[in-house]
GROMACS .gro file of C-alpha atoms in nm:
model
  370
    1MET     CA    1  -0.008   0.004  -0.022
    2THR     CA    2   0.179   0.339  -0.109
    3LEU     CA    3   0.043   0.685  -0.192
    4TYR     CA    4  -0.027   0.904  -0.484
    5LEU     CA    5   0.267   1.142  -0.562
    6ASN     CA    6  -0.006   1.368  -0.742
    7ASN     CA    7  -0.351   1.415  -0.875
    8ARG     CA    8  -0.192   1.208  -1.185
    9LYS     CA    9  -0.191   0.912  -0.987
   10TYR     CA   10   0.212   0.891  -1.020
   11ILE     CA   11   0.362   0.626  -0.749
   12GLU     CA   12   0.726   0.693  -0.684
   13GLU     CA   13   0.824   0.352  -0.621
   14ARG     CA   14   0.664   0.164  -0.862
   15SER     CA   15   1.013  -0.019  -0.987
   16VAL     CA   16   1.114  -0.129  -0.676
   17PHE     CA   17   0.745  -0.258  -0.595
   18GLN     CA   18   0.780  -0.454  -0.942
   19LYS     CA   19   1.106  -0.635  -0.807
   20MET     CA   20   0.882  -0.743  -0.494
   21ILE     CA   21   0.681  -0.873  -0.708
   22VAL     CA   22   0.890  -1.077  -0.876
   23ALA     CA   23   1.034  -1.170  -0.512
   24GLY     CA   24   0.728  -1.309  -0.405
   25ASN     CA   25   0.581  -1.510  -0.705
   26GLY     CA   26   0.899  -1.698  -0.582
   27LEU     CA   27   0.807  -1.742  -0.343
   28GLY     CA   28   0.473  -1.851  -0.417
   29LEU     CA   29   0.290  -1.483  -0.317
   30ALA     CA   30   0.072  -1.307  -0.512
   31SER     CA   31   0.132  -0.921  -0.468
   32PHE     CA   32  -0.076  -0.611  -0.599
   33VAL     CA   33  -0.004  -0.260  -0.545
   34PHE     CA   34  -0.287   0.037  -0.397
   35THR     CA   35  -0.351   0.333  -0.235
   36PRO     CA   36  -0.648   0.427  -0.007
   37GLU     CA   37  -0.824   0.625  -0.339
   38ASP     CA   38  -0.825   0.281  -0.471
   39ILE     CA   39  -1.133   0.152  -0.277
   40ASP     CA   40  -1.426   0.148  -0.355
   41ARG     CA   41  -1.635   0.058  -0.009
   42SER     CA   42  -1.965   0.016  -0.142
   43ARG     CA   43  -1.836  -0.269  -0.265
   44ASN     CA   44  -1.528  -0.416  -0.038
   45LEU     CA   45  -1.296  -0.405  -0.368
   46ILE     CA   46  -0.972  -0.234  -0.466
   47ASN     CA   47  -0.856  -0.112  -0.810
   48ALA     CA   48  -0.561  -0.238  -0.728
   49GLN     CA   49  -0.216  -0.219  -0.965
   50PHE     CA   50  -0.101  -0.583  -1.053
   51TYR     CA   51   0.248  -0.660  -1.241
   52ASP     CA   52   0.209  -0.950  -1.474
   53THR     CA   53   0.583  -1.054  -1.493
   54SER     CA   54   0.534  -1.296  -1.800
   55LYS     CA   55   0.434  -0.995  -2.008
   56ALA     CA   56   0.648  -0.747  -1.832
   57ARG     CA   57   0.377  -0.493  -1.808
   58TRP     CA   58   0.162  -0.309  -1.505
   59THR     CA   59  -0.255  -0.375  -1.551
   60ARG     CA   60  -0.544  -0.256  -1.350
   61LYS     CA   61  -0.839  -0.503  -1.167
   62TRP     CA   62  -1.052  -0.536  -0.916
   63THR     CA   63  -0.981  -0.783  -0.617
   64SER     CA   64  -1.035  -0.822  -0.306
   65PHE     CA   65  -0.846  -0.705  -0.057
   66PRO     CA   66  -0.581  -0.848   0.037
   67THR     CA   67  -0.438  -1.099   0.342
   68LEU     CA   68  -0.109  -0.880   0.430
   69ILE     CA   69  -0.053  -0.511   0.380
   70PHE     CA   70   0.254  -0.413   0.338
   71ASP     CA   71   0.230  -0.056   0.390
   72ARG     CA   72   0.502   0.189   0.257
   73CYS     CA   73   0.307   0.540   0.272
   74ARG     CA   74   0.531   0.789   0.367
   75TYR     CA   75   0.440   1.117   0.542
   76GLN     CA   76   0.275   1.403   0.303
   77PRO     CA   77   0.141   1.706   0.419
   78ASN     CA   78  -0.169   1.701   0.209
   79LYS     CA   79  -0.516   1.518   0.262
   80ARG     CA   80  -0.373   1.226   0.091
   81PHE     CA   81  -0.165   1.167   0.393
   82HIS     CA   82  -0.527   1.203   0.575
   83GLN     CA   83  -0.678   0.899   0.360
   84LEU     CA   84  -0.413   0.674   0.495
   85GLN     CA   85  -0.549   0.673   0.847
   86ASN     CA   86  -0.843   0.697   0.770
   87PHE     CA   87  -0.821   0.381   0.601
   88ARG     CA   88  -0.579   0.222   0.910
   89LYS     CA   89  -0.850   0.317   1.153
   90THR     CA   90  -1.134   0.225   0.900
   91TYR     CA   91  -0.968  -0.203   0.877
   92PRO     CA   92  -0.768  -0.229   1.182
   93LYS     CA   93  -0.828  -0.577   1.222
   94LEU     CA   94  -0.637  -0.603   0.858
   95VAL     CA   95  -0.282  -0.786   0.909
   96TYR     CA   96  -0.005  -0.471   0.855
   97LEU     CA   97   0.274  -0.600   0.838
   98ASN     CA   98   0.431  -0.234   0.993
   99ARG     CA   99   0.252   0.034   1.201
  100PRO     CA  100   0.273   0.404   1.189
  101ILE     CA  101   0.494   0.574   1.424
  102SER     CA  102   0.509   0.934   1.554
  103ASN     CA  103   0.681   1.218   1.452
  104LYS     CA  104   1.048   1.246   1.543
  105TRP     CA  105   1.033   1.460   1.853
  106VAL     CA  106   0.818   1.198   2.011
  107ILE     CA  107   1.062   0.918   1.895
  108TYR     CA  108   1.316   1.119   2.049
  109GLU     CA  109   1.147   1.147   2.387
  110ILE     CA  110   1.097   0.751   2.346
  111MET     CA  111   1.459   0.672   2.293
  112MET     CA  112   1.562   0.878   2.556
  113LYS     CA  113   1.416   0.610   2.786
  114ASN     CA  114   1.628   0.380   2.672
  115SER     CA  115   1.998   0.382   2.891
  116ARG     CA  116   2.165   0.170   2.645
  117ILE     CA  117   1.998   0.416   2.312
  118ARG     CA  118   2.058   0.760   2.531
  119PRO     CA  119   2.455   0.771   2.474
  120HIS     CA  120   2.364   0.777   2.110
  121LEU     CA  121   2.133   1.027   2.099
  122PRO     CA  122   2.221   1.404   2.002
  123GLU     CA  123   2.110   1.694   2.211
  124THR     CA  124   1.791   1.763   2.098
  125LYS     CA  125   1.475   1.974   2.193
  126LEU     CA  126   1.121   2.072   2.036
  127CYS     CA  127   1.182   2.468   1.906
  128MET     CA  128   0.890   2.678   2.095
  129ARG     CA  129   1.041   3.018   2.053
  130VAL     CA  130   1.381   3.119   1.823
  131LYS     CA  131   1.564   3.157   2.167
  132ASP     CA  132   1.536   2.819   2.225
  133VAL     CA  133   1.827   2.787   1.911
  134THR     CA  134   2.027   3.114   2.037
  135ASP     CA  135   2.033   2.928   2.370
  136PHE     CA  136   2.175   2.585   2.233
  137LEU     CA  137   2.473   2.808   2.033
  138GLY     CA  138   2.553   2.913   2.402
  139ARG     CA  139   2.633   2.502   2.432
  140TYR     CA  140   2.730   2.381   2.119
  141ASN     CA  141   2.924   2.561   1.840
  142LEU     CA  142   2.694   2.381   1.564
  143VAL     CA  143   2.317   2.286   1.532
  144TYR     CA  144   2.106   2.185   1.271
  145LEU     CA  145   1.701   2.265   1.300
  146LYS     CA  146   1.516   1.976   1.166
  147PRO     CA  147   1.115   1.974   1.060
  148LYS     CA  148   0.912   1.761   1.329
  149ASN     CA  149   0.774   1.565   1.012
  150GLY     CA  150   1.020   1.631   0.757
  151THR     CA  151   1.165   1.390   0.529
  152GLY     CA  152   1.421   1.380   0.265
  153GLY     CA  153   1.618   1.684   0.319
  154ARG     CA  154   1.364   1.945   0.291
  155GLY     CA  155   1.386   2.227   0.521
  156ILE     CA  156   1.708   2.199   0.733
  157LEU     CA  157   1.897   2.463   0.840
  158ARG     CA  158   2.286   2.460   1.012
  159ILE     CA  159   2.411   2.683   1.223
  160GLU     CA  160   2.754   2.725   1.274
  161ARG     CA  161   2.951   2.962   1.521
  162MET     CA  162   3.215   3.099   1.329
  163THR     CA  163   3.355   3.316   1.532
  164ASN     CA  164   3.263   3.466   1.883
  165GLN     CA  165   3.041   3.698   1.705
  166ILE     CA  166   2.985   3.556   1.346
  167TYR     CA  167   2.739   3.248   1.262
  168LEU     CA  168   2.746   3.074   0.950
  169ILE     CA  169   2.334   2.946   0.870
  170GLN     CA  170   2.324   2.685   0.547
  171GLY     CA  171   2.008   2.464   0.433
  172ARG     CA  172   1.813   2.372   0.244
  173ASP     CA  173   1.425   2.472   0.170
  174HIS     CA  174   1.086   2.306   0.159
  175ASN     CA  175   1.189   2.210  -0.221
  176ARG     CA  176   1.516   2.045  -0.131
  177LYS     CA  177   1.648   2.388  -0.294
  178ILE     CA  178   2.035   2.456  -0.115
  179ILE     CA  179   1.954   2.809   0.022
  180THR     CA  180   2.270   3.076   0.012
  181PRO     CA  181   2.456   3.105   0.293
  182GLN     CA  182   2.427   3.365   0.523
  183ARG     CA  183   2.714   3.507   0.723
  184VAL     CA  184   2.501   3.649   1.083
  185THR     CA  185   2.603   3.781   1.383
  186ARG     CA  186   2.361   3.660   1.678
  187SER     CA  187   2.139   3.894   1.715
  188GLN     CA  188   2.037   3.841   1.329
  189ILE     CA  189   1.965   3.517   1.366
  190THR     CA  190   1.649   3.627   1.511
  191GLU     CA  191   1.562   3.840   1.250
  192ARG     CA  192   1.636   3.537   0.964
  193LEU     CA  193   1.437   3.272   1.074
  194LYS     CA  194   1.118   3.465   1.154
  195ASN     CA  195   1.008   3.330   0.849
  196TRP     CA  196   1.064   2.985   0.884
  197GLN     CA  197   0.758   2.914   1.166
  198LEU     CA  198   0.959   2.717   1.379
  199PRO     CA  199   0.786   2.707   1.756
  200GLY     CA  200   0.650   2.375   1.780
  201ARG     CA  201   0.675   2.267   1.419
  202TYR     CA  202   1.120   2.210   1.436
  203LEU     CA  203   1.357   2.053   1.639
  204ILE     CA  204   1.683   2.168   1.754
  205GLN     CA  205   1.959   1.935   1.726
  206GLN     CA  206   2.322   1.952   1.899
  207GLY     CA  207   2.515   1.925   1.591
  208ILE     CA  208   2.797   1.644   1.498
  209GLN     CA  209   3.118   1.751   1.319
  210LEU     CA  210   3.108   1.530   0.965
  211LYS     CA  211   3.324   1.684   0.735
  212LEU     CA  212   3.519   1.542   0.487
  213LYS     CA  213   3.866   1.707   0.369
  214ASP     CA  214   3.699   1.852   0.091
  215GLY     CA  215   3.383   2.028   0.334
  216ARG     CA  216   3.146   1.764   0.197
  217VAL     CA  217   2.929   1.625   0.465
  218HIS     CA  218   2.862   1.270   0.494
  219ASP     CA  219   2.690   0.989   0.748
  220TYR     CA  220   2.594   0.617   0.723
  221ARG     CA  221   2.206   0.466   0.639
  222LEU     CA  222   2.214   0.125   0.803
  223LEU     CA  223   1.888  -0.083   0.658
  224ILE     CA  224   1.730  -0.342   0.949
  225GLN     CA  225   1.474  -0.610   0.809
  226LYS     CA  226   1.248  -0.843   0.960
  227ASN     CA  227   1.377  -1.225   0.790
  228GLY     CA  228   1.206  -1.569   0.696
  229THR     CA  229   1.215  -1.648   1.021
  230GLY     CA  230   1.061  -1.387   1.178
  231ASN     CA  231   1.386  -1.172   1.308
  232TRP     CA  232   1.543  -0.876   1.299
  233GLU     CA  233   1.884  -0.859   1.137
  234VAL     CA  234   2.055  -0.634   0.966
  235THR     CA  235   2.048  -0.627   0.582
  236GLY     CA  236   2.320  -0.382   0.547
  237CYS     CA  237   2.482   0.011   0.570
  238ALA     CA  238   2.604   0.231   0.310
  239GLY     CA  239   2.793   0.571   0.300
  240ARG     CA  240   2.644   0.880   0.239
  241ILE     CA  241   2.824   1.201   0.126
  242GLY     CA  242   2.629   1.492   0.037
  243ALA     CA  243   2.651   1.714  -0.262
  244HIS     CA  244   2.936   2.029  -0.227
  245ARG     CA  245   2.754   2.333  -0.047
  246SER     CA  246   2.497   2.073   0.112
  247ILE     CA  247   2.424   2.042   0.460
  248THR     CA  248   2.282   1.712   0.454
  249SER     CA  249   2.381   1.350   0.266
  250ASN     CA  250   2.037   1.307   0.104
  251LEU     CA  251   2.098   1.144  -0.242
  252HIS     CA  252   1.765   1.300  -0.373
  253GLY     CA  253   1.977   1.613  -0.263
  254GLY     CA  254   2.221   1.504  -0.480
  255GLY     CA  255   2.404   1.317  -0.224
  256GLN     CA  256   2.656   1.038  -0.313
  257ALA     CA  257   2.640   0.678  -0.205
  258VAL     CA  258   2.952   0.463  -0.076
  259LYS     CA  259   3.045   0.159   0.021
  260MET     CA  260   3.101   0.164   0.427
  261ASP     CA  261   3.437   0.092   0.465
  262ASP     CA  262   3.554   0.316   0.185
  263LEU     CA  263   3.407   0.613   0.342
  264LEU     CA  264   3.530   0.435   0.748
  265GLY     CA  265   3.863   0.407   0.570
  266ARG     CA  266   3.845   0.825   0.507
  267TRP     CA  267   3.807   0.821   0.836
  268PHE     CA  268   3.998   0.601   1.038
  269ASP     CA  269   4.323   0.488   0.981
  270ASN     CA  270   4.281   0.192   1.208
  271GLU     CA  271   4.124  -0.113   1.107
  272ASP     CA  272   4.079  -0.210   1.481
  273LYS     CA  273   3.861   0.106   1.499
  274ILE     CA  274   3.689   0.034   1.151
  275ARG     CA  275   3.564  -0.255   1.339
  276GLU     CA  276   3.477  -0.159   1.642
  277VAL     CA  277   3.261   0.097   1.476
  278LYS     CA  278   3.082  -0.131   1.242
  279GLN     CA  279   2.975  -0.358   1.562
  280THR     CA  280   2.892  -0.068   1.765
  281ALA     CA  281   2.584   0.044   1.496
  282ASP     CA  282   2.477  -0.305   1.369
  283ASP     CA  283   2.385  -0.328   1.775
  284LEU     CA  284   2.256  -0.046   1.815
  285ALA     CA  285   2.052  -0.118   1.529
  286LEU     CA  286   1.950  -0.436   1.687
  287GLU     CA  287   1.827  -0.299   2.003
  288VAL     CA  288   1.601   0.027   1.883
  289SER     CA  289   1.434  -0.217   1.673
  290HIS     CA  290   1.318  -0.419   1.951
  291PHE     CA  291   1.262  -0.099   2.210
  292VAL     CA  292   1.057   0.082   1.869
  293GLU     CA  293   0.826  -0.276   1.814
  294ASP     CA  294   0.785  -0.298   2.193
  295LYS     CA  295   0.622   0.095   2.197
  296TYR     CA  296   0.460   0.085   1.850
  297GLY     CA  297   0.399  -0.287   1.746
  298LYS     CA  298   0.523  -0.560   1.469
  299LEU     CA  299   0.753  -0.372   1.252
  300CYS     CA  300   0.904  -0.511   0.962
  301GLU     CA  301   1.254  -0.282   0.869
  302LEU     CA  302   1.366   0.066   0.966
  303ALA     CA  303   1.627   0.265   0.863
  304LEU     CA  304   1.868   0.386   1.101
  305ASP     CA  305   2.066   0.746   1.006
  306LEU     CA  306   2.353   0.760   1.193
  307ALA     CA  307   2.701   0.982   1.234
  308ILE     CA  308   3.010   0.850   1.346
  309ASP     CA  309   3.269   1.134   1.503
  310LYS     CA  310   3.633   1.149   1.483
  311GLU     CA  311   3.659   0.953   1.841
  312GLY     CA  312   3.462   0.638   1.690
  313HIS     CA  313   3.106   0.720   1.873
  314VAL     CA  314   2.829   0.583   1.693
  315TRP     CA  315   2.545   0.913   1.704
  316LEU     CA  316   2.152   0.805   1.564
  317LEU     CA  317   2.065   1.133   1.425
  318GLU     CA  318   1.651   1.025   1.346
  319ILE     CA  319   1.518   0.670   1.227
  320ASN     CA  320   1.311   0.604   0.944
  321PRO     CA  321   1.011   0.328   0.860
  322LYS     CA  322   0.984   0.348   0.545
  323PRO     CA  323   1.330   0.373   0.452
  324ALA     CA  324   1.471   0.305   0.058
  325ARG     CA  325   1.696   0.064  -0.019
  326GLU     CA  326   1.854   0.228  -0.394
  327VAL     CA  327   2.149   0.277  -0.178
  328PHE     CA  328   2.315  -0.048  -0.221
  329LYS     CA  329   2.224  -0.057  -0.605
  330GLN     CA  330   2.411   0.216  -0.633
  331ILE     CA  331   2.752   0.138  -0.454
  332GLY     CA  332   2.728  -0.175  -0.666
  333GLU     CA  333   2.618  -0.379  -0.353
  334SER     CA  334   2.380  -0.614  -0.589
  335ASP     CA  335   2.343  -0.939  -0.291
  336THR     CA  336   2.249  -0.705  -0.045
  337TYR     CA  337   1.980  -0.470  -0.285
  338THR     CA  338   1.874  -0.821  -0.347
  339LYS     CA  339   1.813  -0.923   0.023
  340ALA     CA  340   1.668  -0.523   0.092
  341ILE     CA  341   1.377  -0.643  -0.149
  342SER     CA  342   1.299  -0.973  -0.107
  343ARG     CA  343   1.327  -0.968   0.281
  344PRO     CA  344   0.965  -0.808   0.341
  345MET     CA  345   0.820  -1.087   0.167
  346GLU     CA  346   0.999  -1.331   0.323
  347TYR     CA  347   0.863  -1.198   0.663
  348ALA     CA  348   0.559  -1.184   0.542
  349LEU     CA  349   0.549  -1.535   0.422
  350TRP     CA  350   0.645  -1.655   0.750
  351LEU     CA  351   0.407  -1.408   0.884
  352TYR     CA  352   0.098  -1.542   0.712
  353ARG     CA  353   0.201  -1.943   0.823
  354GLN     CA  354   0.241  -1.823   1.175
  355LYS     CA  355  -0.147  -1.655   1.127
  356LYS     CA  356  -0.248  -1.947   0.997
  357ALA     CA  357  -0.110  -2.198   1.226
  358ALA     CA  358  -0.223  -2.056   1.482
  359LYS     CA  359  -0.589  -2.041   1.373
  360VAL     CA  360  -0.507  -2.434   1.312
  361ALA     CA  361  -0.456  -2.447   1.675
  362ALA     CA  362  -0.702  -2.258   1.775
  363SER     CA  363  -0.959  -2.412   1.593
  364ALA     CA  364  -0.847  -2.765   1.706
  365LYS     CA  365  -0.861  -2.601   2.085
  366ARG     CA  366  -1.244  -2.539   2.039
  367LYS     CA  367  -1.323  -2.873   1.846
  368GLY     CA  368  -1.110  -3.065   2.160
  369MET     CA  369  -1.287  -2.835   2.422
  370LYS     CA  370  -1.617  -2.926   2.234
   0.00000   0.00000   0.00000
């Protein structure tokens, strides 16, 4: 299940869904793509999109509701996202592979309660007034401002202290366009930020220095998924290097994907340190996945955006419950990419069999009681 991106009914990830359908076919799963707009509630039918593997083409046809639903609907600040919310309220008894989770601020507050995750979280605050930003700048030389519901690097600002009096403001607007860098005094920060509608909508986050020698920022995208036995397993981790003059590494914003080992090799010259960092990242991913799932219910996959500082400390910048997987294709890790595509289908098959076995057991128990 996904959302259309516009009124022409464009689906962003259709090529990925095609690969998932092919992978599902190999497991004996029949799959299709639909959105909440495709539902005919009076007939209880869906006008879904099917991919015909024999003819290599997409077709539409009416079908009944699926046994399992893989929710790939990403946040949109419009009516289509409300349609998704209404769908899940209307059909709560359908079997979903994943559950909605909260915005970045609520997730941060929840994860701060976990003593093993807490040391990996940059200090973060919900911005209620511009003075909160200047207060943060009194403690940190670098801070980020992020929309609490934002995705893809939209609307993010970076403010760095250059001297005792001068600060550099950089960032992207809400269309991901890089804004012109501005050097301002502390007293001018309030004026520069007044049009960004910060109070209640933005987070202020402690910045981690992540610039490479060429001045470009970098971070890591780790993907952890449920496998065919219903257990969490790290699928892979890739490095991301931002475009020149960009404050984020997002690939949609012109970033470049690189192998994790290659990027770590540019950051550290110690193989033992690299192995230690990678193990810490994997351990953190498992801890976060289990903890978030305990709070929200069954999930299928999560992506963790990680920063690794010069001391080798792993920082969790944010989590994404609807991650892309193309980063592994871009770095040439075809086996990892194939796993990233197939694992949700393998987990779906495992979950179906678990549900079926539970029904059989319940039926046998009722018959025994009679």
